[in-house]
CSV table of C-alpha atoms in Angstrom, one decimal:
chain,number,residue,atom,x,y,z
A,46,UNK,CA,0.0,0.0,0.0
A,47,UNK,CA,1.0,3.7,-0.5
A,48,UNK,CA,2.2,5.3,2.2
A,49,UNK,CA,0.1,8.9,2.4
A,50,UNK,CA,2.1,12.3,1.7
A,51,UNK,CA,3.3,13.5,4.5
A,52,UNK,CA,1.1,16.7,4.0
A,53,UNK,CA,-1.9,14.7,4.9
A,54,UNK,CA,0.1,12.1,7.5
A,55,UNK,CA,-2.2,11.7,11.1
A,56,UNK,CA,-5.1,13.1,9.7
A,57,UNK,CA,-3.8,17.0,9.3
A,58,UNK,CA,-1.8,18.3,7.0
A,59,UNK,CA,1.8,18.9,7.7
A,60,UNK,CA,1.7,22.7,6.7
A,61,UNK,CA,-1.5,24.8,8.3
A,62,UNK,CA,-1.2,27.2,5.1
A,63,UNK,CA,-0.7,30.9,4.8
A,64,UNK,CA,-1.6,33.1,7.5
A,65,UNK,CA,-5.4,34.3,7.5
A,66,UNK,CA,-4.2,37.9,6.0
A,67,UNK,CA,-2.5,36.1,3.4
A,68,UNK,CA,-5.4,34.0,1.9
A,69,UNK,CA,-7.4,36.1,0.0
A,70,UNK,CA,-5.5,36.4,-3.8
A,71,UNK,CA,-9.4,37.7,-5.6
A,72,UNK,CA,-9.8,37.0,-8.8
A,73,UNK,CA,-7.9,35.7,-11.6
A,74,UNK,CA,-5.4,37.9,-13.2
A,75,UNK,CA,-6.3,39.5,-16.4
A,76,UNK,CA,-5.3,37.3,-19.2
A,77,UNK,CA,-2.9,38.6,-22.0
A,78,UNK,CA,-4.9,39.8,-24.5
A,79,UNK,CA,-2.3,39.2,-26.8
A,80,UNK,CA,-3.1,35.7,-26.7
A,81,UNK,CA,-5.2,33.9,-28.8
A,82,UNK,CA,-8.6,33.0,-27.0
A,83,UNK,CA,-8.7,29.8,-25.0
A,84,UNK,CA,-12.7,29.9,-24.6
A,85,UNK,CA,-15.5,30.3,-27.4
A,86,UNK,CA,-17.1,33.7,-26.0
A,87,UNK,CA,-19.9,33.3,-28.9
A,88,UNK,CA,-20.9,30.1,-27.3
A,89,UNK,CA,-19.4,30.6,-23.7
A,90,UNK,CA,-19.4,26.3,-23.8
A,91,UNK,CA,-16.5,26.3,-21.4
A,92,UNK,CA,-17.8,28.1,-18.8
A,93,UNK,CA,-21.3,25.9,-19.1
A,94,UNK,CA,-22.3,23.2,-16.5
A,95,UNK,CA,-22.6,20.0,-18.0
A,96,UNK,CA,-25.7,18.4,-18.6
A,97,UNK,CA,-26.5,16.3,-15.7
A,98,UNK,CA,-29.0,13.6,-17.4
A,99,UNK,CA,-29.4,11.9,-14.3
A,100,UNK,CA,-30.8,14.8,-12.6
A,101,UNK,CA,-34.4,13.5,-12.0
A,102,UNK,CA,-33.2,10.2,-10.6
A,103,UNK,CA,-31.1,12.3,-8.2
A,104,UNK,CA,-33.7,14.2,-7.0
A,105,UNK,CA,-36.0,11.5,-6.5
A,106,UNK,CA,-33.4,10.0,-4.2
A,107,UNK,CA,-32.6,12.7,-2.3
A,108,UNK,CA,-36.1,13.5,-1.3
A,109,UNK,CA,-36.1,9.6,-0.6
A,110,UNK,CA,-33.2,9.8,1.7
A,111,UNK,CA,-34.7,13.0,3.5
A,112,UNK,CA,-31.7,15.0,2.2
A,113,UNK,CA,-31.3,18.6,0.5
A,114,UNK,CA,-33.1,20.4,3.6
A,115,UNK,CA,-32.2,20.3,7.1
A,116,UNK,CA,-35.8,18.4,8.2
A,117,UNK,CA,-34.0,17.2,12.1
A,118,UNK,CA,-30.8,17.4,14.0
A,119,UNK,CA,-29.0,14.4,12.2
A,120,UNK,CA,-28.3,17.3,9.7
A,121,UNK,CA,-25.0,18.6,12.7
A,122,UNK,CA,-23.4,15.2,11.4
A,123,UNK,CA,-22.6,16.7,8.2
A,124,UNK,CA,-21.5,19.6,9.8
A,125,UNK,CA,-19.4,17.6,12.0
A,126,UNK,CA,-18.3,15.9,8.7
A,127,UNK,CA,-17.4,19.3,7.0
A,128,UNK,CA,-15.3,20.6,10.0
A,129,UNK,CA,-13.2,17.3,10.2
A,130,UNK,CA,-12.7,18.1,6.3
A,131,UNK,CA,-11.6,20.9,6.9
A,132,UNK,CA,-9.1,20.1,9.5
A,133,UNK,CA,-7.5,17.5,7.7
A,134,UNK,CA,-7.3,19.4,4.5
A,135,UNK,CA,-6.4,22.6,6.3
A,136,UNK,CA,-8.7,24.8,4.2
A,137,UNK,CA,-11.0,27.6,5.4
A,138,UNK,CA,-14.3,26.4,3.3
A,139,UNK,CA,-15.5,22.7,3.5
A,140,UNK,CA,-18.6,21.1,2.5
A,141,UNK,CA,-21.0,18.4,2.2
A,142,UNK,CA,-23.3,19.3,-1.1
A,143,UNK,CA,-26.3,17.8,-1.9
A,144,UNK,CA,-27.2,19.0,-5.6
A,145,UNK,CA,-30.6,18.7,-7.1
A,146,UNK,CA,-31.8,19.7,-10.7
A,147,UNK,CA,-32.4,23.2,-9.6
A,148,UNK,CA,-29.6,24.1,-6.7
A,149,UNK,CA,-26.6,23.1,-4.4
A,150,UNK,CA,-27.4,22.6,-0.4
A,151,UNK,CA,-24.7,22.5,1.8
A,152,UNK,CA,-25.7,20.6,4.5
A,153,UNK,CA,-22.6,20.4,5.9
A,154,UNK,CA,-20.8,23.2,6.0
A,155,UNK,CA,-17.2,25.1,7.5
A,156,UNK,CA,-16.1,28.6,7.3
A,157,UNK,CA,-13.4,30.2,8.9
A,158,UNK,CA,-16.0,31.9,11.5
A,159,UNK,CA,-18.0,28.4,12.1
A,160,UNK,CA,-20.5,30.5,11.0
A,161,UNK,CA,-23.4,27.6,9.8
A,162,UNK,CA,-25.4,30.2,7.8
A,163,UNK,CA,-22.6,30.2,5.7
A,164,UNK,CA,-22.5,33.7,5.3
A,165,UNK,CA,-18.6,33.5,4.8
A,166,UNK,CA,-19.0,32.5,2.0
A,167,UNK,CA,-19.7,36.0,0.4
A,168,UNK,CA,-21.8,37.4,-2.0
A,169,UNK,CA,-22.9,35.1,-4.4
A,170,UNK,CA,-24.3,32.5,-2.3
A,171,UNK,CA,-26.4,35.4,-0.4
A,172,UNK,CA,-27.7,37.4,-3.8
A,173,UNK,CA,-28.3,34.2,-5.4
A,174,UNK,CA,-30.7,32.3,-3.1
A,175,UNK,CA,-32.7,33.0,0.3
A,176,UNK,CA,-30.5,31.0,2.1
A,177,UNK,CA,-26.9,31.0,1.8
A,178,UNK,CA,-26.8,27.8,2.5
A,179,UNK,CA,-27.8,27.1,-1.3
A,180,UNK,CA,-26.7,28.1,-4.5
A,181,UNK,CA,-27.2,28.0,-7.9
A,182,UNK,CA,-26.6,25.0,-10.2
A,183,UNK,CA,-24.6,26.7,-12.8
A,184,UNK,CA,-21.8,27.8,-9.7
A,185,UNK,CA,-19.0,26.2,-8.3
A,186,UNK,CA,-17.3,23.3,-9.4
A,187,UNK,CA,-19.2,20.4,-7.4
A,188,UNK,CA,-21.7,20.2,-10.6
A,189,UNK,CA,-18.6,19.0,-12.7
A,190,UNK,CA,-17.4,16.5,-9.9
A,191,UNK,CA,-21.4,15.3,-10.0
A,192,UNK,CA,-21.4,14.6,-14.0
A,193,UNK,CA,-17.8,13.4,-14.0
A,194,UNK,CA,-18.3,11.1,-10.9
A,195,UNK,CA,-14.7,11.3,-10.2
A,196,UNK,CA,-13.0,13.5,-8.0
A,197,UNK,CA,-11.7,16.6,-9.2
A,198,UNK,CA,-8.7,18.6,-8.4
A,199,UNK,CA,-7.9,22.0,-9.1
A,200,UNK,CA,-4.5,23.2,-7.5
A,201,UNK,CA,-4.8,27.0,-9.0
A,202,UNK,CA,-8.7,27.6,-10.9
A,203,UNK,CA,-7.5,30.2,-13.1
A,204,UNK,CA,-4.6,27.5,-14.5
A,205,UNK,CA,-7.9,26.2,-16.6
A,206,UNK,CA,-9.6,28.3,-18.8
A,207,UNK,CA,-13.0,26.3,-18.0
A,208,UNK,CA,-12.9,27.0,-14.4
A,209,UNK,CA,-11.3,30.7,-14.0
A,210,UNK,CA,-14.4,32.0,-15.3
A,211,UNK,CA,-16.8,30.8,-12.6
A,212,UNK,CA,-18.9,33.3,-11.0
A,213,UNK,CA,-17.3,31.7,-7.7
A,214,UNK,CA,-13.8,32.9,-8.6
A,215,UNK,CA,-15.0,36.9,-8.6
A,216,UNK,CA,-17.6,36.5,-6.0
A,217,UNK,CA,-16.2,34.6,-3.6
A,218,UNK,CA,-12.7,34.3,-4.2
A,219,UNK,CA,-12.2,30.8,-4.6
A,220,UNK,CA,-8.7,29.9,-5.9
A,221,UNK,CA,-8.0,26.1,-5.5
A,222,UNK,CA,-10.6,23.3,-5.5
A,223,UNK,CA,-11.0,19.4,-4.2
A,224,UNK,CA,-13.7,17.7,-4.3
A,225,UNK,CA,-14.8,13.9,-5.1
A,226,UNK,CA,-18.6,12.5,-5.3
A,227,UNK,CA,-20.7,11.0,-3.1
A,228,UNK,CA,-22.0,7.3,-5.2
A,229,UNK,CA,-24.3,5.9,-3.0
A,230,UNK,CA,-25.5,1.7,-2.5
A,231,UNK,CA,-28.0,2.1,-5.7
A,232,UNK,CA,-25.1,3.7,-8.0
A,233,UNK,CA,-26.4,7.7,-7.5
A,234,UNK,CA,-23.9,10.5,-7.6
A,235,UNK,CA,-25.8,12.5,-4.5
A,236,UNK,CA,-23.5,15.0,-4.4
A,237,UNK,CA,-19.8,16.3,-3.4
A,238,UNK,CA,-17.6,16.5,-0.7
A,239,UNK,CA,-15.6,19.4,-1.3
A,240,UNK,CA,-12.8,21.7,0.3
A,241,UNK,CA,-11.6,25.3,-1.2
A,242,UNK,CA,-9.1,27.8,-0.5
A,243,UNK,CA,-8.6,32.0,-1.2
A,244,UNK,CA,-5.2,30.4,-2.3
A,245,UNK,CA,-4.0,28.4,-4.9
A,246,UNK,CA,-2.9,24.8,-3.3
A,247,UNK,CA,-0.6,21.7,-4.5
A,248,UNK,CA,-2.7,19.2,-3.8
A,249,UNK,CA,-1.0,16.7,-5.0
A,250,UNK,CA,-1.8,12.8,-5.1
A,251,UNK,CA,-2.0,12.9,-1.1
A,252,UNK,CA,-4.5,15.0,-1.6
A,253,UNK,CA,-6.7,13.2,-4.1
A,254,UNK,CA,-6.4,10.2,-2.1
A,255,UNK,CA,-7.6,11.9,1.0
A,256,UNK,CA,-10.8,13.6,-0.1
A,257,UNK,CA,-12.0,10.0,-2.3
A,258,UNK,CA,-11.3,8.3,1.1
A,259,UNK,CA,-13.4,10.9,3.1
A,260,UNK,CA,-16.2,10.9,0.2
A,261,UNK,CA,-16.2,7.6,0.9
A,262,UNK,CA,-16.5,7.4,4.8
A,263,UNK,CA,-19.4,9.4,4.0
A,264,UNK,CA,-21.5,7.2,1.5
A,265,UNK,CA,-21.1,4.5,4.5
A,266,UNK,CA,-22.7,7.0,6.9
A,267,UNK,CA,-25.3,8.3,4.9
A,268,UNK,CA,-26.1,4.5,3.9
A,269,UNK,CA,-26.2,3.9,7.5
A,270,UNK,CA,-28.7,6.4,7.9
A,271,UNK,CA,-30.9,4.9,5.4
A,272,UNK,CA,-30.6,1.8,7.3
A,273,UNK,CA,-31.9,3.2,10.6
A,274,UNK,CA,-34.8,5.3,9.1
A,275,UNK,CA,-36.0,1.9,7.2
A,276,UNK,CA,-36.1,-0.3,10.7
């Protein structure tokens, strides 16, 4: 077996990351207009969303499972979850997403603050949606993780012309992404399990390995779950 990266060894990573005043960068930098165009701005394709066909079979799931609101107080697992994400990833912003054909719920969710509102997490979220513990379908990155069903990593967003122009990147000032799916018993791509940083990050193959293991302590739990409700 592989021994882990040392930046991920004990369950923490060896290096806690810049300093609080140092992890905001903002957006991308301006790109060289001297450059021929990476992106098709008559079409705008690489800044879509997928197509998630399998959208209606999600949903139906979900509302089977009792998951994309926060119905009872099993809902502080995910928290739980997100915060123990976070700690071993050592990244300000963690979450458990639930994505249906119309929006993204974190129902677990860290910020820097532990503020569970998730007000943190800055504009977009809060302009976009009532509760800023959604957001739209067509933000972030989780919706590519989803249709991919394989875990993504982004060390620096605006390294990839199909990511750096995210609404997330602006609004938020998300600059480095991991996230891997949640595939549950039947075969359904719930959702993600996802941390971000205001900085770009080498994740590295300690870190790819780290977030598919914690997606997948999760699909046990949420199975689990399923199995209590149904006795």
């Amino acid at each position: 077996m592989r021994r882990p990266d040392r930046q991920f060894r004990h369950g923490r990573p060896r290096h806690p990351g810049p300093a609080p005043h140092q992890r905001h960068l903002g957006a991308c930098p301006t790109p060289d207009l001297r450059s021929p165009p990476v992106t098709s701005f008559a079409t705008g394709r690489m800044l879509l969303t997928p197509t998630d066909r399998h959208g209606p079979a999600r949903a139906k799931r979900l509302r089977k499972l009792d998951l994309g609101e926060r119905p009872d107080a099993s809902y502080d697992n995910f928290d739980a979850f997100a915060d123990k994400v976070a700690e071993v990833t050592a990244t300000p912003f963690s979450m458990v997403n639930f994505i249906d054909e119309n929006r993204q719920f974190f129902a677990g969710l860290h910020t820097p603050a532990g503020n569970r509102g998730g007000q943190d997490l800055g504009s977009a979220a809060a302009r976009s949606n009532r509760s800023s513990r959604y957001m739209a379908r067509d933000h972030g990155y989780c919706p590519h993780v989803l249709v991919r069903r394989k875990a993504l990593v982004l060390d620096d967003v605006c390294d990839y012309p199909r990511f750096a122009g995210n609404p997330v990147v602006d609004d938020i000032g998300i600059r480095s992404y991991l996230g891997a799916p949640l595939i549950d018993r039947t075969g359904i791509a719930l959702g993600t399990v996802c941390a971000v940083d205001t900085v770009p990050r080498p994740w590295g193959r300690a870190g790819l390995d780290t977030i598919k293991s914690l997606a997948h302590e999760l699909v046990r739990q949420i199975d689990d779950r399923e199995g209590h409700r149904t006795v």
